[in-house]
XYZ file of C-alpha atoms in Angstrom:
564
model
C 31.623 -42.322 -26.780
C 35.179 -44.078 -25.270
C 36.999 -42.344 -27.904
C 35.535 -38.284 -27.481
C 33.825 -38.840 -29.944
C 30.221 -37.167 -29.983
C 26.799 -39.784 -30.315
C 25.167 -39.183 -33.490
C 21.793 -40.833 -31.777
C 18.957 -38.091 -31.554
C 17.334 -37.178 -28.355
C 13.753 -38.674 -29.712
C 15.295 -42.019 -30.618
C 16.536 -42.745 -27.298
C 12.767 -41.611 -26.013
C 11.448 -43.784 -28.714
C 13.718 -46.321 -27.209
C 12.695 -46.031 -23.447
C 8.738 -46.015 -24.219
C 9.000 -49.785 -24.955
C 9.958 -49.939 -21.148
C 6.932 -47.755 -20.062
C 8.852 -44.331 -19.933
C 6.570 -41.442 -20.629
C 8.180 -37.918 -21.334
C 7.114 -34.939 -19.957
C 5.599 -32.026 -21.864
C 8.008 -29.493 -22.749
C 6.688 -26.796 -21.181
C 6.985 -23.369 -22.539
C 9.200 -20.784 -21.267
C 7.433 -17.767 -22.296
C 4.400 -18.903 -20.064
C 6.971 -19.498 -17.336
C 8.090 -15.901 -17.259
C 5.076 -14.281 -18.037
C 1.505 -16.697 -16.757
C -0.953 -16.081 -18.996
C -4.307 -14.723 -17.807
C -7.618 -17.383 -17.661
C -9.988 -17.262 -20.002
C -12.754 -15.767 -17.790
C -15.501 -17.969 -17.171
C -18.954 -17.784 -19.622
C -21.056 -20.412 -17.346
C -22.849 -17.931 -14.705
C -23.750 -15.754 -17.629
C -24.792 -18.223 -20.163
C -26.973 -19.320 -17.474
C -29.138 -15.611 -17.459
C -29.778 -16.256 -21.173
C -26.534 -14.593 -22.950
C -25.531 -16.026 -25.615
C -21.864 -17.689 -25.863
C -20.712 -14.556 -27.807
C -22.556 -11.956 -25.331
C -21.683 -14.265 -22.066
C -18.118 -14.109 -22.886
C -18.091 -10.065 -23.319
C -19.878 -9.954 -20.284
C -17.245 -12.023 -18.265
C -14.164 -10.379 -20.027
C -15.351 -6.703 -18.629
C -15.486 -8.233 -15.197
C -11.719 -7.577 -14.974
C -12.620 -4.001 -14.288
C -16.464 -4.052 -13.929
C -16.062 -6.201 -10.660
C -13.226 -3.583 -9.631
C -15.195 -1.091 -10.340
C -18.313 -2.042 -8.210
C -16.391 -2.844 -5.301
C -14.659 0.732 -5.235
C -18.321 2.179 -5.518
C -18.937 0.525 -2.264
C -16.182 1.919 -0.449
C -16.385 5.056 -1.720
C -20.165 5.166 -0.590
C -19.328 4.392 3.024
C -16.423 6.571 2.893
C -17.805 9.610 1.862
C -21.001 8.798 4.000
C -20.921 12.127 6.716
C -17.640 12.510 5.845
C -18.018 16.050 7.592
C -18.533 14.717 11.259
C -17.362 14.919 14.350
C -17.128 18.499 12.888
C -13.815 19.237 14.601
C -9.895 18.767 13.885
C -9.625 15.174 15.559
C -6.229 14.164 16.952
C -3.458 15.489 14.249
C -5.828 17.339 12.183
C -5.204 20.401 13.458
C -1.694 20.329 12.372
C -2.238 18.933 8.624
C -5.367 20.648 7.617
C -3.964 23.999 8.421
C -0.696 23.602 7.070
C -2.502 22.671 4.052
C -4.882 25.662 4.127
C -0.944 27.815 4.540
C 0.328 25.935 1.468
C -2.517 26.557 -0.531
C -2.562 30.567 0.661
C 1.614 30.897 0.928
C 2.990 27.704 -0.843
C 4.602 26.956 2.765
C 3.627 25.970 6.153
C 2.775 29.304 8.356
C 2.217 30.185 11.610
C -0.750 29.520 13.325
C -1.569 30.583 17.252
C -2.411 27.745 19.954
C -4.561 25.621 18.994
C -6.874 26.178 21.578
C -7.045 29.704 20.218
C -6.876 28.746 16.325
C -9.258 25.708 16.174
C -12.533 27.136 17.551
C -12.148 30.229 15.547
C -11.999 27.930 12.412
C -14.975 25.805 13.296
C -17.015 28.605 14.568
C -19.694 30.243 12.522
C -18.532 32.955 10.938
C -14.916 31.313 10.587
C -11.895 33.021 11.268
C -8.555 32.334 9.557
C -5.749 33.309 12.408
C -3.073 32.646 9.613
C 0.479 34.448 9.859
C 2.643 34.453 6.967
C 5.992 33.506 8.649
C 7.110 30.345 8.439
C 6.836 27.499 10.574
C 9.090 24.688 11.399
C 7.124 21.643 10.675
C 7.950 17.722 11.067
C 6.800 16.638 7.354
C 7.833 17.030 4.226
C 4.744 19.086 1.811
C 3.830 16.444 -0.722
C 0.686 15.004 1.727
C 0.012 18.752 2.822
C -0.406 19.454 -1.181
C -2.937 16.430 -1.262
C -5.319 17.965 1.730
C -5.146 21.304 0.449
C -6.821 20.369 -2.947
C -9.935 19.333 -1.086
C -9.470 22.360 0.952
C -9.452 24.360 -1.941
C -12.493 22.723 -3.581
C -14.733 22.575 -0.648
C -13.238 25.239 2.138
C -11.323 25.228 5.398
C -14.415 23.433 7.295
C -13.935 19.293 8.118
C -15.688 18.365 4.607
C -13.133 20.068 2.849
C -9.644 18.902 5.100
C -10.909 15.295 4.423
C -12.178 15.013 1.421
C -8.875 13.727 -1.023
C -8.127 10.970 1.757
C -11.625 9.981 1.366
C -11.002 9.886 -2.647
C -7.958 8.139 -2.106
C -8.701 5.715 0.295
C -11.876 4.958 -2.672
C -9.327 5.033 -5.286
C -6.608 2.322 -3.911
C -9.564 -0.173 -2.871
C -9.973 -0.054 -7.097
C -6.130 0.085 -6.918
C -5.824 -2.944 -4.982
C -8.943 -4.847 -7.212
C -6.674 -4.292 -10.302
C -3.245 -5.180 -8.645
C -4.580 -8.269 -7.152
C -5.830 -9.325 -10.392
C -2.476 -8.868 -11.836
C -0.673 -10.857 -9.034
C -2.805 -13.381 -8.820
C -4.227 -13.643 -12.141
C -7.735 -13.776 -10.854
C -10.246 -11.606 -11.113
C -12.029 -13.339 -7.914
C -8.732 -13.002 -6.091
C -8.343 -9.297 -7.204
C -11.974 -8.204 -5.960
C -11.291 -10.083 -2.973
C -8.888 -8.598 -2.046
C -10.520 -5.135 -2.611
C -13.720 -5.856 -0.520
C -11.538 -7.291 2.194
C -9.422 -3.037 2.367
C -13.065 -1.973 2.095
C -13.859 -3.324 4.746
C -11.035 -2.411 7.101
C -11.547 -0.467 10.151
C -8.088 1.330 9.853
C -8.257 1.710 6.713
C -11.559 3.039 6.772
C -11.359 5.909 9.363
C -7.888 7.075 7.277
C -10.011 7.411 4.660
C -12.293 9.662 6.567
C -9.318 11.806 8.591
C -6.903 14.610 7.207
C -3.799 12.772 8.046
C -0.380 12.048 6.280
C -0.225 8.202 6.453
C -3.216 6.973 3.973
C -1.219 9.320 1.406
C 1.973 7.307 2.058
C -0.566 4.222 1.454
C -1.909 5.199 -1.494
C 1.509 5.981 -3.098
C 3.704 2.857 -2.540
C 0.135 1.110 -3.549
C 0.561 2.748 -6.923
C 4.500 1.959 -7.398
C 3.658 -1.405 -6.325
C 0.784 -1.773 -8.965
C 3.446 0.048 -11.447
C 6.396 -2.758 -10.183
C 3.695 -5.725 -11.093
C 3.465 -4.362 -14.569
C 5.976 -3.714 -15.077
C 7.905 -7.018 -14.552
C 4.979 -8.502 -16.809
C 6.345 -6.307 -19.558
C 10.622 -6.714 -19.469
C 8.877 -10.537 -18.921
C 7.567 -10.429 -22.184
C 10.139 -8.829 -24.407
C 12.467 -10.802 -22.755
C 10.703 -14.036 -23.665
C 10.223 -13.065 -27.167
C 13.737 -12.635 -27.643
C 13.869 -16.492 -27.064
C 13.959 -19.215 -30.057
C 11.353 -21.267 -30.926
C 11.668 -24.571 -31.433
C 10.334 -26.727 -34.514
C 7.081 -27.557 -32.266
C 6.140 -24.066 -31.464
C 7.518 -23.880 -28.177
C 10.056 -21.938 -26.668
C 12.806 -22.861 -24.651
C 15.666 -21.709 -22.338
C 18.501 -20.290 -24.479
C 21.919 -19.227 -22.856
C 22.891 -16.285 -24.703
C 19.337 -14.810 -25.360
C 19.004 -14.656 -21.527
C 21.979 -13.020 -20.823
C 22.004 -10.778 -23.460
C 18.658 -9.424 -24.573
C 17.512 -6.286 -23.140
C 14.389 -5.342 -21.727
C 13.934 -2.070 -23.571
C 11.982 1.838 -22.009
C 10.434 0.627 -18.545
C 8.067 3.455 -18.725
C 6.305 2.086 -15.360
C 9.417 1.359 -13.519
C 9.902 5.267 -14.159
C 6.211 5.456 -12.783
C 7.093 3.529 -9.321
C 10.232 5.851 -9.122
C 8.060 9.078 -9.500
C 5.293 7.283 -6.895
C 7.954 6.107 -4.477
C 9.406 9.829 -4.513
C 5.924 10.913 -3.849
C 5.399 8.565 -0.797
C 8.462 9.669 0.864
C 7.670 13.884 0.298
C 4.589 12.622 2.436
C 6.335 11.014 5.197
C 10.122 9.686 5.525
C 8.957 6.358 6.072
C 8.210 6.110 2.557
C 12.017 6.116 1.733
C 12.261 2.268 3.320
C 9.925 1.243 -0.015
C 12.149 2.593 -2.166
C 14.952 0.308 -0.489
C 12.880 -2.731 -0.317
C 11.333 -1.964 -3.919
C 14.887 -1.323 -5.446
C 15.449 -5.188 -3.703
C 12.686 -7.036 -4.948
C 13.282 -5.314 -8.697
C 16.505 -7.407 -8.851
C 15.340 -10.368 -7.627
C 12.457 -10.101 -10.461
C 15.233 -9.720 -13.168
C 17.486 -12.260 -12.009
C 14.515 -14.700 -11.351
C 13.623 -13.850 -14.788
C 16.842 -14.398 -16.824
C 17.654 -17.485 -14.720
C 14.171 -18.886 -16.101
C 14.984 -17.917 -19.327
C 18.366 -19.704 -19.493
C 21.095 -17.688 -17.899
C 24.068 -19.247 -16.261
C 24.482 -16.748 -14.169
C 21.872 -14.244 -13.912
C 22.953 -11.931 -11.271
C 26.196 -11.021 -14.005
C 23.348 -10.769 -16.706
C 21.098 -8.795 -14.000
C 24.373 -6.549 -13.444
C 25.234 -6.099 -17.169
C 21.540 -5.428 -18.320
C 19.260 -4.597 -15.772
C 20.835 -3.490 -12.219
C 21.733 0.433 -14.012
C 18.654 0.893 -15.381
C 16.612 -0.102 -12.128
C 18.685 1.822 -9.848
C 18.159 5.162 -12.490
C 14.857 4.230 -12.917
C 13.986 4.418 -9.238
C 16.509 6.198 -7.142
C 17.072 9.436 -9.451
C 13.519 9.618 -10.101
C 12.453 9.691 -6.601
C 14.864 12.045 -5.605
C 14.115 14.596 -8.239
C 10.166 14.156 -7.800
C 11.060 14.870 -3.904
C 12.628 17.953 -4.502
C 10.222 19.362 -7.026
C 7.479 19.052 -4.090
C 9.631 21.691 -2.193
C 9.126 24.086 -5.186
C 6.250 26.432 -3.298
C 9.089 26.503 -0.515
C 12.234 27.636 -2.920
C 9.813 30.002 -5.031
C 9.476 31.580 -1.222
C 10.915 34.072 0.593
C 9.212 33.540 4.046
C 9.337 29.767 4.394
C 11.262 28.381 7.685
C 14.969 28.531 6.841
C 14.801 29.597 3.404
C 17.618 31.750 3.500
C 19.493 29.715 5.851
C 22.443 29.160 3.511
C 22.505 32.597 1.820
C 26.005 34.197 2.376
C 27.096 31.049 4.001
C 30.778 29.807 3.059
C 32.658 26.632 3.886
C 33.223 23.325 2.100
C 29.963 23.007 0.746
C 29.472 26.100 -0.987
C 29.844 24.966 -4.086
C 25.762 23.729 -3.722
C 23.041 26.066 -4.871
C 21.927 27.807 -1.438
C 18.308 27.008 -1.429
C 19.482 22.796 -1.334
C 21.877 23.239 1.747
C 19.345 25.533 3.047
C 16.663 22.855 2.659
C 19.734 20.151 3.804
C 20.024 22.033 7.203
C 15.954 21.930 7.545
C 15.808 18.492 6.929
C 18.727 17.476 9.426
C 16.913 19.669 11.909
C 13.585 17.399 10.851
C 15.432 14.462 11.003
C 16.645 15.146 14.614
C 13.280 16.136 15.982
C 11.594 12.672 14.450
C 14.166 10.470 15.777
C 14.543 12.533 19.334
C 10.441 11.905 19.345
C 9.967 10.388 22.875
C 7.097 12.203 24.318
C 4.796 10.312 26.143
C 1.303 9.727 24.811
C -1.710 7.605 26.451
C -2.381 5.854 22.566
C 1.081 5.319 21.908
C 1.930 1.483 21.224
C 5.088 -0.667 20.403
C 5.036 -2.294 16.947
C 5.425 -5.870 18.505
C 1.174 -5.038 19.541
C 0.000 -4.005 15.904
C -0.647 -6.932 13.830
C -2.979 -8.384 16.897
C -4.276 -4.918 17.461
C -2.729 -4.135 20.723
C -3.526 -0.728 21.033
C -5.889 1.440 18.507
C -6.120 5.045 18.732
C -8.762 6.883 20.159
C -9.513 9.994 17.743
C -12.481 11.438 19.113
C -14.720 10.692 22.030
C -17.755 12.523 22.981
C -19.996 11.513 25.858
C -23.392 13.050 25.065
C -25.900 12.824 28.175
C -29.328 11.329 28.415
C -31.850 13.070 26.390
C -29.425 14.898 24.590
C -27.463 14.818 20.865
C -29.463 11.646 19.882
C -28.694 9.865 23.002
C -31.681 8.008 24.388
C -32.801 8.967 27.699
C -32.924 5.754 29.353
C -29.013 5.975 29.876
C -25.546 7.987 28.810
C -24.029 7.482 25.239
C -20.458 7.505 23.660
C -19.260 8.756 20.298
C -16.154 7.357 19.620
C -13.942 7.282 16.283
C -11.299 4.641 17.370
C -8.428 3.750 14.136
C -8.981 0.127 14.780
C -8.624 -2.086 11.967
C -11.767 -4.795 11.588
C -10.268 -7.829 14.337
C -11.341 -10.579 12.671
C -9.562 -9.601 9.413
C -6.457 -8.552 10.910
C -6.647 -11.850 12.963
C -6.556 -13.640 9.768
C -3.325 -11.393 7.952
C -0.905 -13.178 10.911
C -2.702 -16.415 10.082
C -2.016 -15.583 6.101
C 1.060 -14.000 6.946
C 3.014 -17.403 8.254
C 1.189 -19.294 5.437
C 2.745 -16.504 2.817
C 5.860 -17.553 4.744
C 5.804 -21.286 3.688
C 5.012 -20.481 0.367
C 7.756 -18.041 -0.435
C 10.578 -19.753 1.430
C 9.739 -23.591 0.689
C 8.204 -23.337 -2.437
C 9.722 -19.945 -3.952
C 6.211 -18.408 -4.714
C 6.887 -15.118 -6.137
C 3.870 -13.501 -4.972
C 3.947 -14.404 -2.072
C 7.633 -12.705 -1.660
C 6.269 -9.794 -3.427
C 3.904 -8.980 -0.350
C 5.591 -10.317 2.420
C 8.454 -7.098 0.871
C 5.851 -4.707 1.085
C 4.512 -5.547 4.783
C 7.959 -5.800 5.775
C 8.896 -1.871 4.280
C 6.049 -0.874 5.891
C 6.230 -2.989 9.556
C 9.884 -3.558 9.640
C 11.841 -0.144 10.188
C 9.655 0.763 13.052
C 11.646 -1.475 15.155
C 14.754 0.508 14.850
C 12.861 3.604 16.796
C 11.743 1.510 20.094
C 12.025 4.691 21.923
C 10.050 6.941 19.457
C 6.331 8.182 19.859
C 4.210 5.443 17.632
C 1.244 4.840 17.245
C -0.544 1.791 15.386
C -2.761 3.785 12.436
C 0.635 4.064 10.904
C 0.193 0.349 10.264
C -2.215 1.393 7.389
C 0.992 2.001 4.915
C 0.969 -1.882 4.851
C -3.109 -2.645 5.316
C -2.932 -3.274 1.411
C -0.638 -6.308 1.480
C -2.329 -8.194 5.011
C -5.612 -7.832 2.437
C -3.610 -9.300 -0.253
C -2.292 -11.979 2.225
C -5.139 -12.796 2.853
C -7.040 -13.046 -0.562
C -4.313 -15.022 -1.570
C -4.728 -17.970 1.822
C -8.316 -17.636 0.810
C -7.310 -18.865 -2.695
C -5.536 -21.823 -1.343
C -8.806 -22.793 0.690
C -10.688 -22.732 -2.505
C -8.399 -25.602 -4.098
C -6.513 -24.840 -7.320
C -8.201 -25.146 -10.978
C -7.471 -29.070 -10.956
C -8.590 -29.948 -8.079
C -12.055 -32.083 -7.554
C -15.570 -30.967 -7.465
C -16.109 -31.654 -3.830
C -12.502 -29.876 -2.613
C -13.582 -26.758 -4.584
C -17.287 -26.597 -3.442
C -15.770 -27.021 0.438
C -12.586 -24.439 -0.066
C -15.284 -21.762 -1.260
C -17.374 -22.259 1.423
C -14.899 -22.136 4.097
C -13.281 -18.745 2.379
C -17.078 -17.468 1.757
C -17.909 -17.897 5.864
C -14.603 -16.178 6.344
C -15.087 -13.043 4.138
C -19.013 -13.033 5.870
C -17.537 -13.186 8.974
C -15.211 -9.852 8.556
C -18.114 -8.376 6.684
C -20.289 -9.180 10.195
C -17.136 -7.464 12.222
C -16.420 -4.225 10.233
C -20.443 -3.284 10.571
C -20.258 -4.536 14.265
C -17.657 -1.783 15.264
C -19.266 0.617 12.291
C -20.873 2.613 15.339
C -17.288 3.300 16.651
C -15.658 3.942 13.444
C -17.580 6.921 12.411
C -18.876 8.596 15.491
C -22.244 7.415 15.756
C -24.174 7.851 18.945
C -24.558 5.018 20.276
C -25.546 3.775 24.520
C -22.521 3.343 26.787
C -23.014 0.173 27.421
C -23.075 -0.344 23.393
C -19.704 1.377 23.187
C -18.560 -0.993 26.391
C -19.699 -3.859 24.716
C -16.897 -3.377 21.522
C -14.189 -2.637 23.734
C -13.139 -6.305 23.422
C -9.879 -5.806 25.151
C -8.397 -4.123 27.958
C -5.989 -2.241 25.853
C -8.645 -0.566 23.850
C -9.879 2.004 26.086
């Protein structure tokens, strides 16, 4: 060794060596299961236990990855749907969404509509009337989530059935969403479902699901590139990993120049979360802050994932193999999809400031017309969200959302004695108030600063993963402290406080090692907490959907000042 001269002694001598002097070696452990954790065997004991057989127990608990799904979207979807058609009127910003969707569907862009007080009665009267001019009207949103309405609208009519009935099928559809990407994440189905029941049972998300407005669209998108993100990094995981070496005992290990220069190969869902992503933001701009954060927390996947595997220096690996490919796979994709959701508007000739551009010179008129026309339309939209300052009695600051500072009040109807259901003994209230279930949301800042610990002390991946997406959805707001908010536009991010929470729940419940007695406790303790938000969401159920209910009933559920 003195001389430079290399020891000839193999690595499992000198172990054989140091286990005379008690030294035990650790298990190698394999890097493929490192980049890629394999899913449990599901469980066979609960169904063994109704008589199945081991073959026909263990069927049973493998389609529980999307039977239990499955079940729990049935249940939202049932209370979703459930009088989906009342208060039959155009509650809060209904009455600008549903009819621009009835335009779109009629002229392919928004149109003009008289006053409100004028146009809504006349379409909730009996026989309707349709006050719809075909010029075009300046409106504050792009047309994806206008699209989205009008296919109900189309279905089902210009009445309140029809306006809500695709938030209602997509507010069912990411509660299965959220089942399957939980699953993924956590690589449970318990977790998964948990997760579901717990956006089920939301009280924001809920009434979103049951109004014609633009932000459970945005939801439902970045849900779906999210779920497209998670399997994707499962799949570059696992070509990656099988373009490491095996070693003689059938493991595989880290290897330097596999790491760095294996490729990943088509990311077919990556392209997915870039068409999804474009879709969020053609619903509302604030989808565009996913795509930043997303575009982030792809890189840190692929440089987490080539430093496991045995790179040097993964972020030169990550910017010779991966970082391209990402930002084309996201940025270009979202773009495009946006502009192909202005097609009814281009195809136009009525649509406000089509022809903007046409005959136009100057520096830029080497661009098509119809995309600086559309440029000047969007600057014009850009300076009428941003100069938003009106004041409005259910506007709120983002510092109050998390602890549910100030919901907003929908609808409110105050039916007298004797009259529209109400008991006679005293006046009634029907409300529909976007307040998310309290004792849930209560628990997402509790989750939240444990998701905290576990991403920043102990590097936990997942919990990264949703503290990104809360933060793309809850972050940006800040920058606008002198815009018109208000705090149902928290619902972009309801998705990860359920996930937050499903995944402290988890922790309660002990890992897989742990004892008998720690599990049995930990499930008990998460059980009386799911129970307890379960108790909450049908507590304020009377105020989520309208119901008639006493004043003093109503009173009662106004548990803060702030809430009236």
């Amino acid at each position: 060794m003195l001389d430079g001269t290399r020891s000839t002694t193999a690595p499992s001598d000198w172990t054989d060596r140091l286990r005379r002097f008690g030294y035990a070696a650790r298990p190698r452990s394999d890097v493929r299961e490192r980049l890629v954790a394999p899913f449990p065997e599901p469980g066979t004991r609960v169904w063994e236990r109704l008589g199945l057989g081991p073959a026909r127990a263990y069927r049973a608990a493998k389609a529980m990855g999307w039977v239990g799904p499955v079940l729990v979207a049935l249940l939202a979807g049932a209370i979703r749907f459930w009088r989906l058609g009342r208060p039959h009127d155009l509650v809060f910003d209904e009455t600008y969404y549903a009819k621009d969707a009835w335009a779109m569907l009629r002229l392919g862009y928004e149109g003009t509509w008289p006053d409100r007080k004028i146009a809504d009665p006349q379409i909730l009267a009996d026989p309707q009337t349709i006050p719809l001019g075909d010029g075009g009207a300046f409106v504050a949103h792009p047309p994806t989530g206008k699209w989205v309405i009008a296919l109900g609208e189309g279905a089902f009519g210009l009445d309140p059935f029809g306006w809500r009935f695709m938030t209602a099928v997509l507010g069912t559809l990411s509660v299965l969403m959220l089942c399957r990407a939980g699953r993924r994440l956590f690589r449970s189905t318990v977790l998964g479902c948990l997760a579901g029941v717990l956006m089920a049972l939301d009280g924001l998300h809920f009434v979103m699901s049951r109004v014609a407005l633009l932000d459970l669209i945005v939801m439902f998108f970045v849900l779906a590139a999210f779920a497209s993100l998670l399997i994707d990094r499962d799949r570059a995981r696992a070509r990656l990993a099988a373009a490491l070496p095996m070693g003689p005992d059938g493991r595989t290990g880290p290897d330097q120049d596999a790491a760095a220069g294996a490729g990943t190969g088509l990311r077919p869902w990556r392209l997915a979360a870039g068409l999804f992503l474009g879709l969020a933001a053609s619903t509302k701009w604030n989808g565009l802050y996913f795509l930043v954060f997303f575009v982030a927390l792809t890189v840190l996947w692929d440089v987490g994932a080539r430093r496991t595997a045995g790179a040097r220096r993964p972020y030169r690996a990550v910017l010779r193999k991966d970082l391209g490919w990402s930002l084309l796979s996201l940025v270009p994709v979202a773009v495009a999809t946006y502009l192909v959701t202005w097609t009814g508007w281009f195809l136009s000739d009525d649509g406000y400031g089509r022809h903007w551009a046409d005959g136009r010179g100057g520096t830029w008129s080497w661009i098509p017309a119809p995309l600086r026309s559309l440029w000047h339309y969007e600057h014009a939209v850009y300076r009428f969200n941003v100069g938003l300052d009106t004041f409005h009695k259910y506007e709120s600051n983002p510092w109050s959302w998390l602890v549910l500072g100030r919901p907003v009040l929908f609808s409110y109807q105050s039916p007298k004695a004797g009259r529209d259901g109400c008991p006679t003994a005293s006046d009634c209230s029907q409300a529909v108030l976007a307040l998310g279930t309290p004792l849930l949301w209560w628990s997402a800042c509790c989750a939240l600063v444990y998701l905290l610990f576990r991403w920043a002390l102990r590097r936990d991946w997942r919990a990264g993963a949703v503290l990104c997406a809360v933060g793309a959805g809850y972050l940006p707001w800040f920058l606008y402290q002198d815009r018109t908010v208000f705090a149902f536009y928290a619902v972009v991010f309801v998705p990860y406080l359920c996930l937050a929470v499903a995944m402290t729940a988890g922790a309660l419940m002990g890992a897989p090692g742990a004892d008998e007695r720690r599990r049995t406790w930990g499930a008990v303790a998460a059980g009386v907490l799911v129970l307890l938000i379960a108790w909450n969401f049908i507590y304020f159920f009377p105020v989520y959907t309208g119901l008639t209910i006493p004043y003093a009933d109503w009173h009662a559920r106004m548990w803060l000042d702030t809430w009236i």
